[in-house]
mmCIF file of C-alpha atoms in Angstrom:
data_model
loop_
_atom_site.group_PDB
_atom_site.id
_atom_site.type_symbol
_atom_site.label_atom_id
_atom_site.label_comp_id
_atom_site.label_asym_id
_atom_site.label_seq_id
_atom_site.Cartn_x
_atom_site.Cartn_y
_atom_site.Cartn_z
ATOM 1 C CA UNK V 1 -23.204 -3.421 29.979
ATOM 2 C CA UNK V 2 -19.906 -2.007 29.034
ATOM 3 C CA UNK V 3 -17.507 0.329 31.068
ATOM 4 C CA UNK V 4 -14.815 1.995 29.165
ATOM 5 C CA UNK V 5 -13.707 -0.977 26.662
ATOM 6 C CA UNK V 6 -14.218 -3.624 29.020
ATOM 7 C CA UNK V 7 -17.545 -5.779 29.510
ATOM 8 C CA UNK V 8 -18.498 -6.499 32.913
ATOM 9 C CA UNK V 9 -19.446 -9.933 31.714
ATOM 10 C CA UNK V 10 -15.767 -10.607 30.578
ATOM 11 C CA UNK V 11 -15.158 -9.468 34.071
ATOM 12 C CA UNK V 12 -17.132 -12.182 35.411
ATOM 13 C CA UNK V 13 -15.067 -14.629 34.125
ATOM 14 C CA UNK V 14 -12.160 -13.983 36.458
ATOM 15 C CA UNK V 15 -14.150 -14.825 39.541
ATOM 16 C CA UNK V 16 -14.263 -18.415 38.539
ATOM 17 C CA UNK V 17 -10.695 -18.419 37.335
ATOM 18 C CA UNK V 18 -9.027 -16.983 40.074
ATOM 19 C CA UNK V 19 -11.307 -18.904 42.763
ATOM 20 C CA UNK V 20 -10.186 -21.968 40.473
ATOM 21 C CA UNK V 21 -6.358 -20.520 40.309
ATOM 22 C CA UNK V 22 -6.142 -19.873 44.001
ATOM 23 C CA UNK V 23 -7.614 -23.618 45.745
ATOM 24 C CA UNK V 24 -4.934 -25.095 42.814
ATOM 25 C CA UNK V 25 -2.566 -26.345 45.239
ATOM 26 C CA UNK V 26 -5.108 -27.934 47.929
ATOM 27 C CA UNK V 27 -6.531 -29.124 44.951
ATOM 28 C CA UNK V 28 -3.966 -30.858 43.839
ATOM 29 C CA UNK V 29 -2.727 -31.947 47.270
ATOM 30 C CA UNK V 30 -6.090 -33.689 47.841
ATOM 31 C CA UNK V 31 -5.805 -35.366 44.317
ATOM 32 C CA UNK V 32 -2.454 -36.386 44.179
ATOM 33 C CA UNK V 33 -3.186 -38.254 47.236
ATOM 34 C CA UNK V 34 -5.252 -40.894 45.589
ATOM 35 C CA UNK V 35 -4.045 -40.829 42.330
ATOM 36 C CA UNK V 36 -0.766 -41.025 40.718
ATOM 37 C CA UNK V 37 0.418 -37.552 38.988
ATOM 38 C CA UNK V 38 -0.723 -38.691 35.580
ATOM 39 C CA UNK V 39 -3.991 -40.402 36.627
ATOM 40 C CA UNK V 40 -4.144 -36.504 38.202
ATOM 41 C CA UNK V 41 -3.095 -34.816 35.205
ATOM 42 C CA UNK V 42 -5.053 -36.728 33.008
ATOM 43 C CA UNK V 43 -8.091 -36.550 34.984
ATOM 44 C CA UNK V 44 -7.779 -32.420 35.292
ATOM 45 C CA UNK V 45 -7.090 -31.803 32.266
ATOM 46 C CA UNK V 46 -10.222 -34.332 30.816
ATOM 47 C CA UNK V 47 -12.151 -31.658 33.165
ATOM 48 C CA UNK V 48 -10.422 -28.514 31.937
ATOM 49 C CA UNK V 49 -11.225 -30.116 28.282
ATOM 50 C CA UNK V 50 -14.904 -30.777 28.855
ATOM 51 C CA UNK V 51 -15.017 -26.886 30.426
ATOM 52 C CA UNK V 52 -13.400 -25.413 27.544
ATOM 53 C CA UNK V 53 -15.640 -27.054 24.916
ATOM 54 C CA UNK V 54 -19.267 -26.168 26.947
ATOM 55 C CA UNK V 55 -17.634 -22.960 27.148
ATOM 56 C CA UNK V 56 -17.067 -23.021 23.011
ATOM 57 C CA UNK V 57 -20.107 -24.043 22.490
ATOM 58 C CA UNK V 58 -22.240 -22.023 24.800
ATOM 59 C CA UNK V 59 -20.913 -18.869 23.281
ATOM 60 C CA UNK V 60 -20.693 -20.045 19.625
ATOM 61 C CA UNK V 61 -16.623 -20.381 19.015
ATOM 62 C CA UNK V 62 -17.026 -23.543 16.917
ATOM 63 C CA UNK V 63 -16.442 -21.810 13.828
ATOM 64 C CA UNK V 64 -13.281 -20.303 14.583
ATOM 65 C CA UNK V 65 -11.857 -23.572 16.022
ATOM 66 C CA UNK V 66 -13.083 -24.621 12.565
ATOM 67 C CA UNK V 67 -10.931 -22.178 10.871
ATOM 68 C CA UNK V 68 -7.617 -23.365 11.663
ATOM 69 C CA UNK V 69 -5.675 -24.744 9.503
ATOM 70 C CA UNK V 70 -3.275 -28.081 9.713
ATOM 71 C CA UNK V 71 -0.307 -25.723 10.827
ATOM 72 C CA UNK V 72 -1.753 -23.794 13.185
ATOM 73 C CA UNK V 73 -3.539 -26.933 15.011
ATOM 74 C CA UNK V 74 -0.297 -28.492 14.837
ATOM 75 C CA UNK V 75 1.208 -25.633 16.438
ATOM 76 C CA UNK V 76 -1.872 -25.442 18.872
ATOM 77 C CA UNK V 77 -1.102 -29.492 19.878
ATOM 78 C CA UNK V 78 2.666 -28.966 20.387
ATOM 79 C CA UNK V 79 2.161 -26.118 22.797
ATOM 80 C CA UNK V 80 -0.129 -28.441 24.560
ATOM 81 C CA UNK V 81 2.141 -31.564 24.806
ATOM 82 C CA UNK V 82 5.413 -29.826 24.757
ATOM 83 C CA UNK V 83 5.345 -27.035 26.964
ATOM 84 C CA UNK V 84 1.744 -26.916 28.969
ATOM 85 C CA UNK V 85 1.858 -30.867 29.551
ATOM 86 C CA UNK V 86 4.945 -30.885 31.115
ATOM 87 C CA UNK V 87 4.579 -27.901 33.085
ATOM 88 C CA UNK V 88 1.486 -29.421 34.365
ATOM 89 C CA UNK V 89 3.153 -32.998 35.526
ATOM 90 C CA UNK V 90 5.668 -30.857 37.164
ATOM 91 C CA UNK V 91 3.214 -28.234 38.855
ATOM 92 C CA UNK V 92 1.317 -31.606 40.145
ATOM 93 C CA UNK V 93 5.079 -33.588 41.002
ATOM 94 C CA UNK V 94 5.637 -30.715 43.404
ATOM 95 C CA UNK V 95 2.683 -30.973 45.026
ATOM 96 C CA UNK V 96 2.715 -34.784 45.766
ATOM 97 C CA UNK V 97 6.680 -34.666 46.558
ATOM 98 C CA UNK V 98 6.150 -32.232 49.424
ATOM 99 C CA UNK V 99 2.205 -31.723 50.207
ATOM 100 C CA UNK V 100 3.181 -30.234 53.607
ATOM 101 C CA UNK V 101 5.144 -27.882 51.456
ATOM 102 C CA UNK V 102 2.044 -26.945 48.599
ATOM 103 C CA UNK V 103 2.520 -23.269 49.797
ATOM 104 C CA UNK V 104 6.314 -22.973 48.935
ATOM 105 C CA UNK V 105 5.964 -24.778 45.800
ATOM 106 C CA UNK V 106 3.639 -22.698 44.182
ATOM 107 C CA UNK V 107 5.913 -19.518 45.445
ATOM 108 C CA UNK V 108 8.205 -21.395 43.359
ATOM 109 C CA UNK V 109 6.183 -21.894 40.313
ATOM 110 C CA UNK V 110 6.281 -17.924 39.893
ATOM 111 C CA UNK V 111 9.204 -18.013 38.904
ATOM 112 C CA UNK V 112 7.509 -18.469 35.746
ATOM 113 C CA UNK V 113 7.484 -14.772 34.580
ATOM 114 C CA UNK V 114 11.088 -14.243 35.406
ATOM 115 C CA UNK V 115 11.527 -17.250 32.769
ATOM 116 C CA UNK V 116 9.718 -15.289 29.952
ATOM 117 C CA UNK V 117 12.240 -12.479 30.492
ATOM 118 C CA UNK V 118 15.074 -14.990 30.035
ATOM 119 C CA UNK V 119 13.528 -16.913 27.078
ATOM 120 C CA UNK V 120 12.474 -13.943 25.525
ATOM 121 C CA UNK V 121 16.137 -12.742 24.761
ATOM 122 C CA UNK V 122 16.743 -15.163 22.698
ATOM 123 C CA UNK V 123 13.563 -16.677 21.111
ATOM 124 C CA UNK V 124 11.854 -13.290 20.398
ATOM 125 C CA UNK V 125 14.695 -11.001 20.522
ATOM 126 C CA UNK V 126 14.042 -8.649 23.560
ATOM 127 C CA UNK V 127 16.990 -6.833 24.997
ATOM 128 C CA UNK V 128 17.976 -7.494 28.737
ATOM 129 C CA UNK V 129 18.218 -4.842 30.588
ATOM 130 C CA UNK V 130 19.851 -4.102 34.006
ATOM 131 C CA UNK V 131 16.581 -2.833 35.508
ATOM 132 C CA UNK V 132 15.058 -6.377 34.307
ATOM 133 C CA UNK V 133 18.238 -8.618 35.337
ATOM 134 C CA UNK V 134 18.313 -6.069 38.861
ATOM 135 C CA UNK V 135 14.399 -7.475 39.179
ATOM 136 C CA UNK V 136 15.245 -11.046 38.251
ATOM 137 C CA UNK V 137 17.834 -11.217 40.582
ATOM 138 C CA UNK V 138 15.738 -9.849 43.473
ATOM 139 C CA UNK V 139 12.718 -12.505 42.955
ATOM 140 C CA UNK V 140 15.307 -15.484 42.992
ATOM 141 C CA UNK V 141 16.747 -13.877 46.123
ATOM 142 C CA UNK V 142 13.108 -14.015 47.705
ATOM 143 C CA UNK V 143 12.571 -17.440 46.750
ATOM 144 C CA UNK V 144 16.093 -18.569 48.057
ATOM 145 C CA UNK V 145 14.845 -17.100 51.385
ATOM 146 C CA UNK V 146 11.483 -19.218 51.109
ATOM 147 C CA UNK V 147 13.054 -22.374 50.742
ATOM 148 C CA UNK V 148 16.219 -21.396 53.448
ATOM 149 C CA UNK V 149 13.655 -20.483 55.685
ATOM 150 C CA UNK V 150 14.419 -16.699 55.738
ATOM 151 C CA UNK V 151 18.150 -17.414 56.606
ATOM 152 C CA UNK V 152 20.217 -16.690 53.782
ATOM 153 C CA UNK V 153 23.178 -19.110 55.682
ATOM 154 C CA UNK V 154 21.523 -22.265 55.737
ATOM 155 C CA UNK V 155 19.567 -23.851 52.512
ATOM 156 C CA UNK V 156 16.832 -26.403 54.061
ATOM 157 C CA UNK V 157 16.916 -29.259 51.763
ATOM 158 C CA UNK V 158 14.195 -31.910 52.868
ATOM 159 C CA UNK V 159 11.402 -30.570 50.279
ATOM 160 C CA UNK V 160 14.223 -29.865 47.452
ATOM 161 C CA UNK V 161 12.721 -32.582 44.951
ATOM 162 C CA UNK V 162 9.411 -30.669 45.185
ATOM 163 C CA UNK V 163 10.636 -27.237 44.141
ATOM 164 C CA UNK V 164 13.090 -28.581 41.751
ATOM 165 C CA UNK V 165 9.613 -29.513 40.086
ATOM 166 C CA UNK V 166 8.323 -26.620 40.572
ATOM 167 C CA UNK V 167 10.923 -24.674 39.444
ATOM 168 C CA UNK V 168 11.052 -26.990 36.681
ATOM 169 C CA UNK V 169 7.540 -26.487 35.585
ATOM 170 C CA UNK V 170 7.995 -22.639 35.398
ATOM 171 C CA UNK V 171 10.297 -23.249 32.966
ATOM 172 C CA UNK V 172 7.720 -24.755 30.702
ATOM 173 C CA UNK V 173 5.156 -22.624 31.540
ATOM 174 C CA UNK V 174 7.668 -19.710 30.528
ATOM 175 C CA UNK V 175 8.293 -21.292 26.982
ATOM 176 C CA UNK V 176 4.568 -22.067 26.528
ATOM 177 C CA UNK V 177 3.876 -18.007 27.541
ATOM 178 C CA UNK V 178 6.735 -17.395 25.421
ATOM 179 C CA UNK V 179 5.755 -19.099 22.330
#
């Protein structure tokens, strides 16, 4: 059935997704507990891998995986290893740095968006504008009170290695939105 332009069975999707998005950092937690951050990595994104392609093949996508060319695989691959692949190690880093601290870190990971507004200035040519460096400026003010503890004097430092990596991994995960 179809409302307006969107399909309720598109719509169905998200509920998987977003359950999936939203248990990522007990998830990961548990799983970094037992296994070392690649072992993790590797071992999510074997699952992620064998999701996607039932999920090709159950709706019939083959061909148009079939239809890329050299260039745009290539281009498919380097996303993969150079931006998603480290954003991923990072995410998961964060999460077996500080597991007390999951919550914080993936505050921290959404920083991501306000990293496509920076890297979109230069790699795609969007102006900056005060109302977007007046927003960006408020988010990293929120975050700086997450990780001070909601006192803007004193910075608590004990779970800084785990949202450095987070922080970190929003970075890639801006460049791989980005690109």
């Amino acid at each position: 059935r179809v409302v307006g332009k969107t399909s309720l069975r598109g719509l169905w999707f998200l509920v998987p997704v977003v359950l999936l998005w939203a248990s990522t950092p007990l998830l990961v937690s548990e799983v970094s507990k037992g296994l070392s951050i690649w072992e993790a990595n590797a071992l999510i994104s074997g699952f992620s891998t064998l999701t996607l392609a039932l999920a090709v093949t159950a709706f019939g996508r083959w061909p148009a995986l079939r239809a890329l060319r050299g260039g745009q695989l290539a281009a498919l691959l380097g996303l993969g290893a150079g931006a998603n692949f480290p954003y991923t190690a990072l995410y998961y880093l964060a999460f077996a740095l500080a597991p007390e601290a999951a919550g914080e870190a993936n505050i921290i990971n959404y920083l991501w968006p306000l990293w496509v507004l920076l890297l979109s200035v230069p790699l795609l040519k969007e102006p900056l504008t005060w109302n977007k460096v007046l927003g960006m400026l408020i988010a990293f003010a929120g975050v700086y009170l997450l990780v001070s503890g909601g006192n803007w004097i004193r910075f608590r430092a004990e779970n800084l290695l785990a949202y450095a990596s987070a922080a970190s991994g929003a970075v890639f995960w801006g460049l791989f939105s980005v690109l």
